[in-house]
PDB file of C-alpha atoms in Angstrom:
ATOM      1  CA  UNK A 960      -3.203 -28.231   3.255  1.00  0.00           C
ATOM      2  CA  UNK A 961      -2.767 -30.307   6.084  1.00  0.00           C
ATOM      3  CA  UNK A 962      -5.034 -30.763   9.004  1.00  0.00           C
ATOM      4  CA  UNK A 963      -2.850 -29.985  12.026  1.00  0.00           C
ATOM      5  CA  UNK A 964      -3.462 -31.710  16.628  1.00  0.00           C
ATOM      6  CA  UNK A 965      -1.051 -29.797  18.583  1.00  0.00           C
ATOM      7  CA  UNK A 966       0.159 -31.060  22.131  1.00  0.00           C
ATOM      8  CA  UNK A 967      -0.619 -28.683  25.355  1.00  0.00           C
ATOM      9  CA  UNK A 968       0.375 -26.298  24.887  1.00  0.00           C
ATOM     10  CA  UNK A 969      -0.047 -22.791  26.605  1.00  0.00           C
ATOM     11  CA  UNK A 970      -2.658 -20.905  24.809  1.00  0.00           C
ATOM     12  CA  UNK A 971      -1.817 -16.435  25.618  1.00  0.00           C
ATOM     13  CA  UNK A 972      -5.863 -16.160  25.186  1.00  0.00           C
ATOM     14  CA  UNK A 973      -7.255 -17.711  27.684  1.00  0.00           C
ATOM     15  CA  UNK A 974      -3.994 -19.009  29.358  1.00  0.00           C
ATOM     16  CA  UNK A 975      -4.939 -22.874  30.286  1.00  0.00           C
ATOM     17  CA  UNK A 976      -2.866 -25.833  28.447  1.00  0.00           C
ATOM     18  CA  UNK A 977      -4.498 -27.149  25.801  1.00  0.00           C
ATOM     19  CA  UNK A 978      -4.715 -28.352  22.917  1.00  0.00           C
ATOM     20  CA  UNK A 979      -5.259 -27.204  19.219  1.00  0.00           C
ATOM     21  CA  UNK A 980      -6.067 -28.168  15.932  1.00  0.00           C
ATOM     22  CA  UNK A 981      -6.372 -26.574  12.234  1.00  0.00           C
ATOM     23  CA  UNK A 982      -4.237 -26.047   9.479  1.00  0.00           C
ATOM     24  CA  UNK A 983      -0.618 -25.078   8.009  1.00  0.00           C
ATOM     25  CA  UNK A 984       1.943 -25.178   5.291  1.00  0.00           C
ATOM     26  CA  UNK A 985       5.454 -25.328   5.627  1.00  0.00           C
ATOM     27  CA  UNK A 986       6.215 -24.731   8.933  1.00  0.00           C
ATOM     28  CA  UNK A 987       3.475 -21.605   9.532  1.00  0.00           C
ATOM     29  CA  UNK A 988      -0.118 -23.223  11.031  1.00  0.00           C
ATOM     30  CA  UNK A 989      -2.919 -21.188  11.973  1.00  0.00           C
ATOM     31  CA  UNK A 990      -4.329 -23.247  15.048  1.00  0.00           C
ATOM     32  CA  UNK A 991      -8.234 -22.928  17.269  1.00  0.00           C
ATOM     33  CA  UNK A 992      -7.680 -23.595  20.945  1.00  0.00           C
ATOM     34  CA  UNK A 993      -9.474 -26.448  22.007  1.00  0.00           C
ATOM     35  CA  UNK A 994     -10.271 -24.618  24.918  1.00  0.00           C
ATOM     36  CA  UNK A 995     -11.285 -21.834  24.723  1.00  0.00           C
ATOM     37  CA  UNK A 996     -12.184 -21.484  20.784  1.00  0.00           C
ATOM     38  CA  UNK A 997      -9.467 -18.185  20.044  1.00  0.00           C
ATOM     39  CA  UNK A 998      -7.261 -18.828  17.017  1.00  0.00           C
ATOM     40  CA  UNK A 999      -3.972 -18.689  16.964  1.00  0.00           C
ATOM     41  CA  UNK A1000      -0.519 -18.466  15.058  1.00  0.00           C
ATOM     42  CA  UNK A1001       2.358 -20.907  15.218  1.00  0.00           C
ATOM     43  CA  UNK A1002       5.662 -20.381  13.831  1.00  0.00           C
ATOM     44  CA  UNK A1003       7.558 -23.864  13.899  1.00  0.00           C
ATOM     45  CA  UNK A1004      11.340 -24.429  13.636  1.00  0.00           C
ATOM     46  CA  UNK A1005      12.798 -23.233  10.757  1.00  0.00           C
ATOM     47  CA  UNK A1006      13.816 -26.913   9.522  1.00  0.00           C
ATOM     48  CA  UNK A1007      10.141 -28.174  10.046  1.00  0.00           C
ATOM     49  CA  UNK A1008       7.968 -28.712   7.018  1.00  0.00           C
ATOM     50  CA  UNK A1009       4.543 -30.355   8.111  1.00  0.00           C
ATOM     51  CA  UNK A1010       3.722 -31.211   4.523  1.00  0.00           C
ATOM     52  CA  UNK A1011       7.118 -34.043   4.822  1.00  0.00           C
ATOM     53  CA  UNK A1012       6.140 -34.897   8.561  1.00  0.00           C
ATOM     54  CA  UNK A1013       5.011 -38.219   9.208  1.00  0.00           C
ATOM     55  CA  UNK A1014       2.379 -37.655  11.107  1.00  0.00           C
ATOM     56  CA  UNK A1015       1.379 -33.933  11.081  1.00  0.00           C
ATOM     57  CA  UNK A1016      -1.517 -34.923  13.070  1.00  0.00           C
ATOM     58  CA  UNK A1017       0.588 -34.923  16.237  1.00  0.00           C
ATOM     59  CA  UNK A1018       2.830 -31.805  16.413  1.00  0.00           C
ATOM     60  CA  UNK A1019       5.251 -31.945  19.126  1.00  0.00           C
ATOM     61  CA  UNK A1020       4.985 -28.242  20.887  1.00  0.00           C
ATOM     62  CA  UNK A1021       9.161 -28.843  21.484  1.00  0.00           C
ATOM     63  CA  UNK A1022       8.736 -27.112  17.354  1.00  0.00           C
ATOM     64  CA  UNK A1023       6.769 -24.008  18.316  1.00  0.00           C
ATOM     65  CA  UNK A1024       9.598 -21.509  17.891  1.00  0.00           C
ATOM     66  CA  UNK A1025       6.735 -18.631  18.386  1.00  0.00           C
ATOM     67  CA  UNK A1026       3.284 -17.768  18.734  1.00  0.00           C
ATOM     68  CA  UNK A1027       0.580 -14.984  17.561  1.00  0.00           C
ATOM     69  CA  UNK A1028      -0.689 -13.521  19.743  1.00  0.00           C
ATOM     70  CA  UNK A1029       2.453 -14.330  22.075  1.00  0.00           C
ATOM     71  CA  UNK A1030       2.154 -15.812  24.973  1.00  0.00           C
ATOM     72  CA  UNK A1031       2.393 -13.910  28.028  1.00  0.00           C
ATOM     73  CA  UNK A1032       1.999 -15.655  31.605  1.00  0.00           C
ATOM     74  CA  UNK A1033       1.277 -14.091  34.277  1.00  0.00           C
ATOM     75  CA  UNK A1034       0.757 -15.174  37.981  1.00  0.00           C
ATOM     76  CA  UNK A1035      -2.017 -13.826  40.229  1.00  0.00           C
ATOM     77  CA  UNK A1036      -1.656 -10.279  42.246  1.00  0.00           C
ATOM     78  CA  UNK A1037      -2.205 -12.909  45.512  1.00  0.00           C
ATOM     79  CA  UNK A1038       0.508 -14.648  44.629  1.00  0.00           C
ATOM     80  CA  UNK A1039       3.976 -13.851  46.924  1.00  0.00           C
ATOM     81  CA  UNK A1040       6.005 -11.980  43.753  1.00  0.00           C
ATOM     82  CA  UNK A1041       9.063 -14.903  44.642  1.00  0.00           C
ATOM     83  CA  UNK A1042       6.573 -18.005  43.875  1.00  0.00           C
ATOM     84  CA  UNK A1043       4.980 -15.981  41.144  1.00  0.00           C
ATOM     85  CA  UNK A1044       7.976 -14.940  39.668  1.00  0.00           C
ATOM     86  CA  UNK A1045       9.296 -18.968  39.756  1.00  0.00           C
ATOM     87  CA  UNK A1046       6.109 -20.370  38.664  1.00  0.00           C
ATOM     88  CA  UNK A1047       5.429 -17.240  35.700  1.00  0.00           C
ATOM     89  CA  UNK A1048       9.008 -18.750  34.311  1.00  0.00           C
ATOM     90  CA  UNK A1049       7.139 -22.322  35.067  1.00  0.00           C
ATOM     91  CA  UNK A1050       4.374 -21.833  32.362  1.00  0.00           C
ATOM     92  CA  UNK A1051       7.062 -19.706  29.728  1.00  0.00           C
ATOM     93  CA  UNK A1052       9.478 -23.242  29.860  1.00  0.00           C
ATOM     94  CA  UNK A1053       6.394 -25.214  29.316  1.00  0.00           C
ATOM     95  CA  UNK A1054       5.547 -23.091  26.229  1.00  0.00           C
ATOM     96  CA  UNK A1055       8.813 -23.859  24.823  1.00  0.00           C
ATOM     97  CA  UNK A1056       8.551 -27.719  25.653  1.00  0.00           C
ATOM     98  CA  UNK A1057      10.690 -27.869  28.282  1.00  0.00           C
ATOM     99  CA  UNK A1058       9.214 -30.231  30.897  1.00  0.00           C
ATOM    100  CA  UNK A1059      11.965 -31.565  32.719  1.00  0.00           C
ATOM    101  CA  UNK A1060      12.296 -27.075  33.279  1.00  0.00           C
ATOM    102  CA  UNK A1061       8.873 -27.172  33.836  1.00  0.00           C
ATOM    103  CA  UNK A1062       8.582 -29.584  36.467  1.00  0.00           C
ATOM    104  CA  UNK A1063      11.815 -28.548  38.397  1.00  0.00           C
ATOM    105  CA  UNK A1064      10.693 -24.335  38.611  1.00  0.00           C
ATOM    106  CA  UNK A1065       6.907 -26.326  39.838  1.00  0.00           C
ATOM    107  CA  UNK A1066       9.270 -28.206  42.235  1.00  0.00           C
ATOM    108  CA  UNK A1067      10.816 -24.940  43.496  1.00  0.00           C
ATOM    109  CA  UNK A1068       7.233 -23.046  43.881  1.00  0.00           C
ATOM    110  CA  UNK A1069       5.873 -25.819  45.454  1.00  0.00           C
ATOM    111  CA  UNK A1070       8.174 -25.552  48.364  1.00  0.00           C
ATOM    112  CA  UNK A1071       8.968 -21.860  48.307  1.00  0.00           C
ATOM    113  CA  UNK A1072       5.089 -21.416  48.838  1.00  0.00           C
ATOM    114  CA  UNK A1073       5.834 -23.883  51.974  1.00  0.00           C
ATOM    115  CA  UNK A1074       7.993 -22.472  54.085  1.00  0.00           C
ATOM    116  CA  UNK A1075       6.576 -19.490  52.891  1.00  0.00           C
ATOM    117  CA  UNK A1076       3.173 -20.339  54.996  1.00  0.00           C
ATOM    118  CA  UNK A1077       4.174 -21.510  58.204  1.00  0.00           C
ATOM    119  CA  UNK A1078       6.443 -24.641  56.942  1.00  0.00           C
ATOM    120  CA  UNK A1079       9.927 -25.448  58.851  1.00  0.00           C
ATOM    121  CA  UNK A1080      12.760 -24.673  56.214  1.00  0.00           C
ATOM    122  CA  UNK A1081      15.170 -26.672  58.490  1.00  0.00           C
ATOM    123  CA  UNK A1082      12.214 -29.298  56.745  1.00  0.00           C
ATOM    124  CA  UNK A1083      12.226 -31.482  53.970  1.00  0.00           C
ATOM    125  CA  UNK A1084       9.829 -31.365  51.116  1.00  0.00           C
ATOM    126  CA  UNK A1085       7.808 -34.024  52.805  1.00  0.00           C
ATOM    127  CA  UNK A1086       7.834 -32.981  56.205  1.00  0.00           C
ATOM    128  CA  UNK A1087       6.884 -29.191  55.106  1.00  0.00           C
ATOM    129  CA  UNK A1088       3.564 -30.302  52.775  1.00  0.00           C
ATOM    130  CA  UNK A1089       2.407 -32.897  55.414  1.00  0.00           C
ATOM    131  CA  UNK A1090       2.861 -29.595  57.452  1.00  0.00           C
ATOM    132  CA  UNK A1091       1.037 -27.389  55.356  1.00  0.00           C
ATOM    133  CA  UNK A1092      -1.616 -29.882  55.410  1.00  0.00           C
ATOM    134  CA  UNK A1093      -1.447 -30.843  59.956  1.00  0.00           C
ATOM    135  CA  UNK A1094      -2.184 -26.391  60.398  1.00  0.00           C
ATOM    136  CA  UNK A1095      -4.994 -26.867  57.676  1.00  0.00           C
ATOM    137  CA  UNK A1096      -2.747 -24.299  54.949  1.00  0.00           C
ATOM    138  CA  UNK A1097      -4.231 -27.354  53.000  1.00  0.00           C
ATOM    139  CA  UNK A1098      -6.636 -30.185  51.820  1.00  0.00           C
ATOM    140  CA  UNK A1099      -5.544 -34.473  52.277  1.00  0.00           C
ATOM    141  CA  UNK A1100      -6.605 -34.564  48.651  1.00  0.00           C
ATOM    142  CA  UNK A1101      -4.321 -31.343  47.932  1.00  0.00           C
ATOM    143  CA  UNK A1102      -1.511 -33.087  49.347  1.00  0.00           C
ATOM    144  CA  UNK A1103      -1.249 -36.045  47.798  1.00  0.00           C
ATOM    145  CA  UNK A1104      -1.317 -33.364  44.922  1.00  0.00           C
ATOM    146  CA  UNK A1105       2.131 -31.778  46.314  1.00  0.00           C
ATOM    147  CA  UNK A1106       3.481 -34.942  47.294  1.00  0.00           C
ATOM    148  CA  UNK A1107       2.768 -35.810  43.276  1.00  0.00           C
ATOM    149  CA  UNK A1108       4.322 -32.536  42.363  1.00  0.00           C
ATOM    150  CA  UNK A1109       7.128 -33.098  44.850  1.00  0.00           C
ATOM    151  CA  UNK A1110       8.187 -36.934  43.678  1.00  0.00           C
ATOM    152  CA  UNK A1111       8.437 -35.994  39.992  1.00  0.00           C
ATOM    153  CA  UNK A1112      10.160 -32.727  40.411  1.00  0.00           C
ATOM    154  CA  UNK A1113      12.641 -34.802  42.395  1.00  0.00           C
ATOM    155  CA  UNK A1114      14.017 -35.893  39.353  1.00  0.00           C
ATOM    156  CA  UNK A1115      14.716 -32.993  38.031  1.00  0.00           C
ATOM    157  CA  UNK A1116      16.852 -31.288  41.407  1.00  0.00           C
ATOM    158  CA  UNK A1117      19.033 -34.660  42.069  1.00  0.00           C
ATOM    159  CA  UNK A1118      20.169 -35.655  38.319  1.00  0.00           C
ATOM    160  CA  UNK A1119      22.101 -38.546  39.088  1.00  0.00           C
ATOM    161  CA  UNK A1120      19.109 -41.250  38.743  1.00  0.00           C
ATOM    162  CA  UNK A1121      16.842 -39.745  36.253  1.00  0.00           C
ATOM    163  CA  UNK A1122      13.683 -41.338  35.752  1.00  0.00           C
ATOM    164  CA  UNK A1123      12.862 -37.486  34.459  1.00  0.00           C
ATOM    165  CA  UNK A1124      14.359 -38.180  30.590  1.00  0.00           C
ATOM    166  CA  UNK A1125      10.966 -39.785  30.637  1.00  0.00           C
ATOM    167  CA  UNK A1126       9.178 -37.002  31.119  1.00  0.00           C
ATOM    168  CA  UNK A1127       6.845 -36.182  28.637  1.00  0.00           C
ATOM    169  CA  UNK A1128       5.034 -33.008  27.780  1.00  0.00           C
ATOM    170  CA  UNK A1129       1.378 -33.879  28.611  1.00  0.00           C
ATOM    171  CA  UNK A1130       3.228 -34.983  32.044  1.00  0.00           C
ATOM    172  CA  UNK A1131       5.197 -31.804  33.438  1.00  0.00           C
ATOM    173  CA  UNK A1132       1.797 -30.566  31.532  1.00  0.00           C
ATOM    174  CA  UNK A1133      -0.073 -31.975  34.139  1.00  0.00           C
ATOM    175  CA  UNK A1134       2.315 -30.506  37.005  1.00  0.00           C
ATOM    176  CA  UNK A1135       1.590 -27.127  35.545  1.00  0.00           C
ATOM    177  CA  UNK A1136      -2.236 -27.820  36.532  1.00  0.00           C
ATOM    178  CA  UNK A1137      -1.508 -29.205  39.644  1.00  0.00           C
ATOM    179  CA  UNK A1138      -0.060 -25.984  40.999  1.00  0.00           C
ATOM    180  CA  UNK A1139      -1.577 -23.769  39.368  1.00  0.00           C
ATOM    181  CA  UNK A1140      -4.507 -25.566  41.995  1.00  0.00           C
ATOM    182  CA  UNK A1141      -2.342 -25.130  44.264  1.00  0.00           C
ATOM    183  CA  UNK A1142      -0.911 -21.443  44.420  1.00  0.00           C
ATOM    184  CA  UNK A1143      -5.760 -21.598  44.079  1.00  0.00           C
ATOM    185  CA  UNK A1144      -6.277 -23.014  47.375  1.00  0.00           C
ATOM    186  CA  UNK A1145      -3.188 -21.755  49.389  1.00  0.00           C
ATOM    187  CA  UNK A1146      -3.394 -17.976  47.525  1.00  0.00           C
ATOM    188  CA  UNK A1147      -5.640 -17.092  45.385  1.00  0.00           C
ATOM    189  CA  UNK A1148      -9.009 -18.924  46.778  1.00  0.00           C
ATOM    190  CA  UNK A1149      -8.021 -17.543  50.584  1.00  0.00           C
ATOM    191  CA  UNK A1150      -7.315 -13.685  49.375  1.00  0.00           C
ATOM    192  CA  UNK A1151     -10.978 -13.659  47.656  1.00  0.00           C
ATOM    193  CA  UNK A1152     -12.679 -14.684  50.197  1.00  0.00           C
ATOM    194  CA  UNK A1153     -11.010 -12.819  52.959  1.00  0.00           C
ATOM    195  CA  UNK A1154     -11.789  -9.345  49.815  1.00  0.00           C
ATOM    196  CA  UNK A1155     -15.674 -10.343  50.507  1.00  0.00           C
ATOM    197  CA  UNK A1156     -15.601 -10.885  54.098  1.00  0.00           C
ATOM    198  CA  UNK A1157     -14.795  -7.508  54.343  1.00  0.00           C
ATOM    199  CA  UNK A1158     -16.590  -5.883  51.169  1.00  0.00           C
ATOM    200  CA  UNK A1159     -19.966  -7.770  53.100  1.00  0.00           C
ATOM    201  CA  UNK A1160     -18.391  -6.933  57.257  1.00  0.00           C
ATOM    202  CA  UNK A1161     -17.905  -9.564  58.367  1.00  0.00           C
ATOM    203  CA  UNK A1162     -14.388  -9.012  59.085  1.00  0.00           C
TER     204      UNK A1162
END
């Protein structure tokens, strides 16, 4: 058996984008998540034999066909359904190595969120993000993060000048994490605070 390192992949246990390590033969590998330390079995493409790969210690995620347990990502219930559905799709795109689709869907999540929180739908995304910060929906540091998502996502939305071809799976993983943090600040944290305030009679 060969020692194997799998690049960024969505862990079916802890739902974080993590790296994995372990062993395997043929196109079947049993790895451990570096984040939660739980085991995951991966089935690689039928034409892949890790014994013959030059760099078996660094397997790209796009060689994975399926994981067991399967990745089932569900957006937090505090996120509006249409936005949550898009974020779930972004996560599923990432699990199959569809890096361009991942960052494009993250941009869509970003813009839909801006409009849902009161940004002018007639304005472009640059202005919408700035509006969210001026309305104190997001912090200045989150505004900068949102603009990063926007810029990289723009490459996928406007392929006539296509720097998106240079986006790596690690880049897509970072954008997915940033988008998760954006949704956490906009929807999840305020909802949890409201629950606590109601519980303590502070509303």
